[in-house]
Short mmCIF file of C-alpha atoms and ligand atoms in Angstrom, two decimals:
data_model
loop_
_atom_site.label_atom_id
_atom_site.label_comp_id
_atom_site.label_asym_id
_atom_site.label_seq_id
_atom_site.Cartn_x
_atom_site.Cartn_y
_atom_site.Cartn_z
CA UNK A 8 -19.58 9.56 13.75
CA UNK A 9 -17.82 12.25 11.78
CA UNK A 10 -17.79 11.17 7.79
CA UNK A 11 -14.28 9.57 7.03
CA UNK A 12 -13.46 12.61 4.44
CA UNK A 13 -13.97 15.30 7.08
CA UNK A 14 -11.75 12.80 9.60
CA UNK A 15 -9.18 12.78 6.85
CA UNK A 16 -9.16 16.35 6.56
CA UNK A 17 -8.89 17.00 10.20
CA UNK A 18 -5.94 14.37 10.70
CA UNK A 19 -4.28 16.09 7.41
CA UNK A 20 -4.24 19.50 9.17
CA UNK A 21 -2.79 17.78 12.47
CA UNK A 22 -0.04 16.29 10.34
CA UNK A 23 0.64 19.30 8.74
CA UNK A 24 1.13 21.06 12.46
CA UNK A 25 3.20 18.39 13.67
CA UNK A 26 5.52 17.79 10.59
CA UNK A 27 5.75 21.44 9.52
CA UNK A 28 5.20 20.34 6.08
CA UNK A 29 2.58 22.29 4.39
CA UNK A 30 1.96 20.14 1.30
CA UNK A 31 3.18 16.65 0.30
CA UNK A 32 3.74 15.50 -3.38
CA UNK A 33 3.84 11.88 -3.00
CA UNK A 34 3.13 9.28 -0.29
CA UNK A 35 4.38 5.87 0.28
CA UNK A 36 2.44 3.12 2.35
CA UNK A 37 5.55 1.01 3.49
CA UNK A 38 4.82 -2.87 3.62
CA UNK A 39 7.32 -5.35 5.64
CA UNK A 40 10.56 -5.23 4.20
CA UNK A 41 10.10 -1.70 2.67
CA UNK A 42 9.87 -0.28 6.00
CA UNK A 43 13.31 -1.26 6.82
CA UNK A 44 14.65 -0.03 3.59
CA UNK A 45 13.76 3.62 3.82
CA UNK A 46 17.04 4.75 5.51
CA UNK A 47 18.23 4.77 2.02
CA UNK A 48 15.98 7.70 1.46
CA UNK A 49 17.96 9.87 3.94
CA UNK A 50 17.09 11.57 7.10
CA UNK A 51 13.48 12.43 7.68
CA UNK A 52 12.62 16.11 8.54
CA UNK A 53 10.25 14.84 11.03
CA UNK A 54 8.80 11.81 12.36
CA UNK A 55 4.77 11.80 13.51
CA UNK A 56 3.22 9.12 15.69
CA UNK A 57 -0.21 8.43 14.21
CA UNK A 58 -1.21 8.23 17.83
CA UNK A 59 -1.28 11.99 17.85
CA UNK A 60 -3.56 12.35 14.75
CA UNK A 61 -7.17 11.81 14.52
CA UNK A 62 -9.06 8.67 13.36
CA UNK A 63 -5.91 6.46 13.22
CA UNK A 64 -6.00 2.98 15.03
CA UNK A 65 -2.68 1.54 16.30
CA UNK A 66 -1.27 -1.39 14.41
CA UNK A 67 -1.52 -4.49 16.67
CA UNK A 68 1.51 -6.29 15.44
CA UNK A 69 4.01 -6.56 18.14
CA UNK A 70 6.86 -3.74 17.84
CA UNK A 71 5.18 -1.71 15.26
CA UNK A 72 3.79 1.70 15.89
CA UNK A 73 2.25 3.84 13.26
CA UNK A 74 4.39 6.69 12.33
CA UNK A 75 4.45 9.23 9.15
CA UNK A 76 7.92 10.37 8.21
CA UNK A 77 8.38 13.42 6.22
CA UNK A 78 11.43 13.49 3.76
CA UNK A 79 12.33 15.62 0.86
CA UNK A 80 14.11 13.87 -2.47
CA UNK A 81 15.34 16.21 -5.00
CA UNK A 82 12.53 18.60 -4.15
CA UNK A 83 9.90 16.19 -4.03
CA UNK A 84 8.04 16.20 -0.54
CA UNK A 85 7.26 12.79 0.50
CA UNK A 86 5.26 11.27 3.27
CA UNK A 87 6.22 7.68 4.48
CA UNK A 88 3.69 5.95 6.26
CA UNK A 89 5.06 2.99 8.57
CA UNK A 90 2.66 0.80 10.32
CA UNK A 91 -0.12 0.00 7.96
CA UNK A 92 -3.38 -1.37 9.59
CA UNK A 93 -5.33 -4.57 8.46
CA UNK A 94 -8.81 -6.03 8.20
CA UNK A 95 -7.50 -8.88 9.69
CA UNK A 96 -6.84 -7.14 12.82
CA UNK A 97 -10.27 -6.35 13.01
CA UNK A 98 -10.35 -3.01 11.29
CA UNK A 99 -13.18 -1.70 9.22
CA UNK A 100 -12.24 -0.79 5.78
CA UNK A 101 -12.46 2.91 6.56
CA UNK A 102 -9.77 2.45 9.11
CA UNK A 103 -7.71 0.74 6.66
CA UNK A 104 -7.76 3.61 4.13
CA UNK A 105 -7.70 6.34 6.67
CA UNK A 106 -3.82 6.62 6.29
CA UNK A 107 -4.12 7.22 2.56
CA UNK A 108 -7.14 9.55 2.75
CA UNK A 109 -5.16 11.66 5.20
CA UNK A 110 -1.82 11.91 3.10
CA UNK A 111 -4.16 12.78 -0.09
CA UNK A 112 -5.82 15.06 2.16
CA UNK A 113 -2.29 16.87 2.76
CA UNK A 114 -1.63 17.03 -0.69
CA UNK A 115 -0.35 13.90 -1.96
CA UNK A 116 -1.59 13.20 -5.65
CA UNK A 117 0.58 10.11 -6.19
CA UNK A 118 0.39 7.18 -3.70
CA UNK A 119 3.00 4.49 -3.67
CA UNK A 120 1.68 1.10 -2.25
CA UNK A 121 4.21 -1.44 -1.18
CA UNK A 122 3.98 -4.76 0.28
CA UNK A 123 5.00 -8.31 0.69
CA UNK A 124 3.22 -10.71 -1.20
CA UNK A 125 3.18 -14.74 -2.02
CA UNK A 126 4.10 -15.48 -5.40
CA UNK A 127 2.04 -17.76 -7.72
CA UNK A 128 4.61 -17.74 -10.67
CA UNK A 129 7.31 -20.46 -9.98
CA UNK A 130 9.55 -18.39 -12.33
CA UNK A 131 9.47 -15.50 -10.13
CA UNK A 132 11.71 -16.11 -6.96
CA UNK A 133 11.17 -14.86 -3.33
CA UNK A 134 13.28 -11.57 -3.19
CA UNK A 135 11.93 -10.34 -6.42
CA UNK A 136 9.95 -6.90 -6.70
CA UNK A 137 6.91 -6.98 -8.99
CA UNK A 138 4.93 -3.94 -10.12
CA UNK A 139 1.24 -4.46 -9.82
CA UNK A 140 -0.74 -4.12 -13.13
CA UNK A 141 -4.05 -4.79 -11.74
CA UNK A 142 -5.83 -6.53 -8.63
CA UNK A 143 -8.53 -8.82 -7.67
CA UNK A 144 -10.24 -7.50 -4.53
CA UNK A 145 -11.35 -10.67 -2.69
CA UNK A 146 -11.81 -9.06 0.74
CA UNK A 147 -15.71 -8.86 0.23
CA UNK A 148 -15.49 -5.33 1.40
CA UNK A 149 -14.70 -1.83 -0.23
CA UNK A 150 -13.85 1.60 1.29
CA UNK A 151 -16.51 2.81 -0.84
CA UNK A 152 -19.17 1.00 1.46
CA UNK A 153 -21.55 3.16 3.55
CA UNK A 154 -22.96 6.50 3.12
CA UNK A 155 -22.57 8.38 -0.23
CA UNK A 156 -19.30 10.44 -0.09
CA UNK A 157 -20.18 14.21 0.83
CA UNK A 158 -20.68 16.96 -1.64
CA UNK A 159 -17.32 17.64 -3.70
CA UNK A 160 -16.02 14.02 -3.48
CA UNK A 161 -16.47 11.62 -6.30
CA UNK A 162 -19.19 9.17 -6.81
CA UNK A 163 -18.85 6.17 -4.59
CA UNK A 164 -19.31 4.23 -7.95
CA UNK A 165 -15.77 4.89 -8.96
CA UNK A 166 -14.16 3.68 -11.99
CA UNK A 167 -11.26 1.20 -11.59
CA UNK A 168 -10.41 0.54 -15.22
CA UNK A 169 -7.11 2.26 -14.98
CA UNK A 170 -6.39 1.76 -11.29
CA UNK A 171 -2.82 1.32 -11.30
CA UNK A 172 -1.65 4.09 -13.31
CA UNK A 173 0.07 3.01 -16.53
CA UNK A 174 2.22 6.24 -16.54
CA UNK A 175 3.58 5.26 -13.03
CA UNK A 176 4.14 1.78 -14.09
CA UNK A 177 6.08 2.78 -16.91
CA UNK A 178 8.20 5.07 -15.18
CA UNK A 179 8.84 2.42 -12.65
CA UNK A 180 9.90 0.27 -15.49
CA UNK A 181 12.15 2.67 -17.04
CA UNK A 182 13.93 3.09 -13.89
CA UNK A 183 14.36 -0.65 -13.28
CA UNK A 184 13.86 -2.49 -16.64
CA UNK A 185 14.03 -5.98 -14.91
CA UNK A 186 10.93 -5.35 -13.05
CA UNK A 187 8.01 -7.34 -14.25
CA UNK A 188 4.19 -6.88 -13.55
CA UNK A 189 1.62 -8.99 -11.91
CA UNK A 190 -1.91 -8.99 -10.76
CA UNK A 191 -2.30 -8.77 -7.09
CA UNK A 192 -5.10 -10.84 -5.22
CA UNK A 193 -5.98 -9.23 -1.80
CA UNK A 194 -7.63 -11.61 0.65
CA UNK A 195 -8.48 -10.81 4.23
CA UNK A 196 -6.07 -13.38 5.80
CA UNK A 197 -4.66 -13.42 8.21
CA UNK A 198 -4.21 -17.47 7.88
CA UNK A 199 -2.32 -18.27 4.78
CA UNK A 200 -4.26 -19.76 1.98
CA UNK A 201 -4.74 -23.61 1.20
CA UNK A 202 -3.05 -24.95 -1.85
CA UNK A 203 -6.81 -25.11 -3.36
CA UNK A 204 -7.57 -21.24 -2.86
CA UNK A 205 -4.01 -20.47 -4.44
CA UNK A 206 -5.11 -22.70 -7.52
CA UNK A 207 -8.52 -20.92 -7.57
CA UNK A 208 -6.84 -17.27 -7.47
CA UNK A 209 -4.37 -18.69 -10.12
CA UNK A 210 -7.04 -19.49 -12.60
CA UNK A 211 -8.70 -16.27 -11.91
CA UNK A 212 -5.64 -14.52 -13.12
CA UNK A 213 -3.86 -13.73 -9.89
CA UNK A 214 0.06 -13.98 -9.74
CA UNK A 215 0.51 -12.09 -6.32
CA UNK A 216 -1.28 -12.72 -3.18
CA UNK A 217 -1.70 -10.84 -0.04
CA UNK A 218 -3.78 -9.21 2.56
CA UNK A 219 -3.32 -5.23 2.16
CA UNK A 220 -3.37 -2.86 -0.79
CA UNK A 221 -6.47 -3.37 -2.60
CA UNK A 222 -8.89 -0.96 -0.43
CA UNK A 223 -6.21 1.41 -0.16
CA UNK A 224 -5.62 1.60 -3.85
CA UNK A 225 -9.49 1.93 -4.32
CA UNK A 226 -9.59 4.78 -1.67
CA UNK A 227 -6.82 6.55 -3.47
CA UNK A 228 -8.17 6.12 -6.97
CA UNK A 229 -11.69 7.48 -5.81
CA UNK A 230 -9.74 10.72 -4.52
CA UNK A 231 -8.17 11.16 -7.99
CA UNK A 232 -4.58 10.16 -6.79
CA UNK A 233 -2.20 8.46 -9.27
CA UNK A 234 -1.41 4.88 -7.91
CA UNK A 235 1.71 2.74 -8.30
CA UNK A 236 1.81 -0.74 -6.21
CA UNK A 237 5.08 -2.60 -5.50
CA UNK A 238 4.90 -6.08 -4.14
CA UNK A 239 8.07 -7.83 -2.63
CA UNK A 240 7.72 -11.43 -3.37
CA UNK A 241 8.53 -13.12 -0.19
CA UNK A 242 7.67 -16.60 -0.55
CA UNK A 243 6.03 -19.05 -3.10
CA UNK A 244 2.38 -18.99 -2.20
CA UNK A 245 0.77 -22.44 -0.68
CA UNK A 246 1.23 -25.33 -2.85
CA UNK A 247 3.39 -23.60 -5.42
CA UNK A 248 6.78 -24.96 -3.76
CA UNK A 249 7.03 -27.88 -1.37
CA UNK A 250 7.06 -27.14 2.16
CA UNK A 251 5.11 -25.06 4.69
CA UNK A 252 4.61 -21.28 4.84
CA UNK A 253 5.87 -19.62 7.78
CA UNK A 254 5.56 -15.84 8.83
CA UNK A 255 8.99 -15.55 10.29
CA UNK A 256 10.49 -16.67 6.79
CA UNK A 257 8.33 -14.17 5.40
CA UNK A 258 9.74 -11.40 7.58
CA UNK A 259 13.08 -12.57 6.98
CA UNK A 260 13.00 -12.45 3.17
CA UNK A 261 11.67 -8.83 3.57
CA UNK A 262 14.29 -7.82 5.82
CA UNK A 263 17.24 -9.33 3.80
CA UNK A 264 15.75 -7.54 0.82
CA UNK A 265 15.47 -4.14 2.57
CA UNK A 266 18.51 -2.54 1.29
CA UNK A 267 17.78 -3.20 -2.30
CA UNK A 268 14.09 -2.23 -1.78
CA UNK A 269 15.23 1.26 -0.29
CA UNK A 270 17.46 1.93 -3.39
CA UNK A 271 14.60 1.03 -5.69
CA UNK A 272 12.32 3.07 -3.88
CA UNK A 273 14.67 5.97 -3.91
CA UNK A 274 15.14 5.83 -7.83
CA UNK A 275 11.44 5.51 -8.44
CA UNK A 276 10.49 8.27 -6.22
CA UNK A 277 13.16 10.71 -7.86
CA UNK A 278 11.67 9.70 -11.22
CA UNK A 279 7.91 10.12 -10.46
N1 HPA B 2 -0.11 -15.13 1.37
C1 HPA B 2 -0.91 -14.14 1.75
N2 HPA B 2 -0.29 -13.06 2.13
C2 HPA B 2 1.03 -13.09 1.84
C3 HPA B 2 1.73 -14.13 1.77
C4 HPA B 2 1.05 -15.24 1.16
O1 HPA B 2 1.68 -16.22 0.80
N3 HPA B 2 2.96 -13.83 1.76
C5 HPA B 2 3.06 -12.36 2.14
N4 HPA B 2 1.92 -12.13 2.33
#
């Protein structure tokens, strides 16, 4: 197999060819709810199907296909990655982070990772956006696993002391002072957690729970991109509020927040 870094370079060249964008400044990975909000960012100059790019696997979620949209906002060239893939779909960590490695190889030096998350803090209601201050990677894997990165890339023993850029977090909070910060725990899923598991991760310091983001953040940091993480709380995590968790409710909360998410994203991206 081609090494994942070389594969990302090949995909980045294909992306340049198909999109007509020579180099991106910023990339955004769109989670549920966020995807539907990006119409607020304006008309994309191109939409590239990830099925036409090397190394991409197709999302298995019905009705979701992978796409990279190119838009320009106040002179900033932005790649919007729709159709994230997850470990729980049977993908390796390298497949999960391939889109992020590709957009970084295409020039993006800032990566905004968005997601839908369960909330552990009873005072943070569903519908609220929280800035990720730090994470707990409980997926039991890492995109740094495997052979050492080739010559010219940083060590696999990547320092994560400042994974979620303090500078980008402060920009986001200047734009939207009401934003609070939280600690995101990434689990493999796809089942939701038991109340006991939520109590465990709460004691470990988590305030948000989800099934994405952590591997992408590590891969982006390894490639020296600045990372901003934004979670939309779509539900109270298991046992935090009464009642069962339901995937459709999670999607519905995302959908109904999408206008606000798009507007927030537009303002944050203009300030980055
Ligand atoms: N748990 C895990 N992932 C999630 C949740 C949750 O409660 N809500 C949205 N994604």
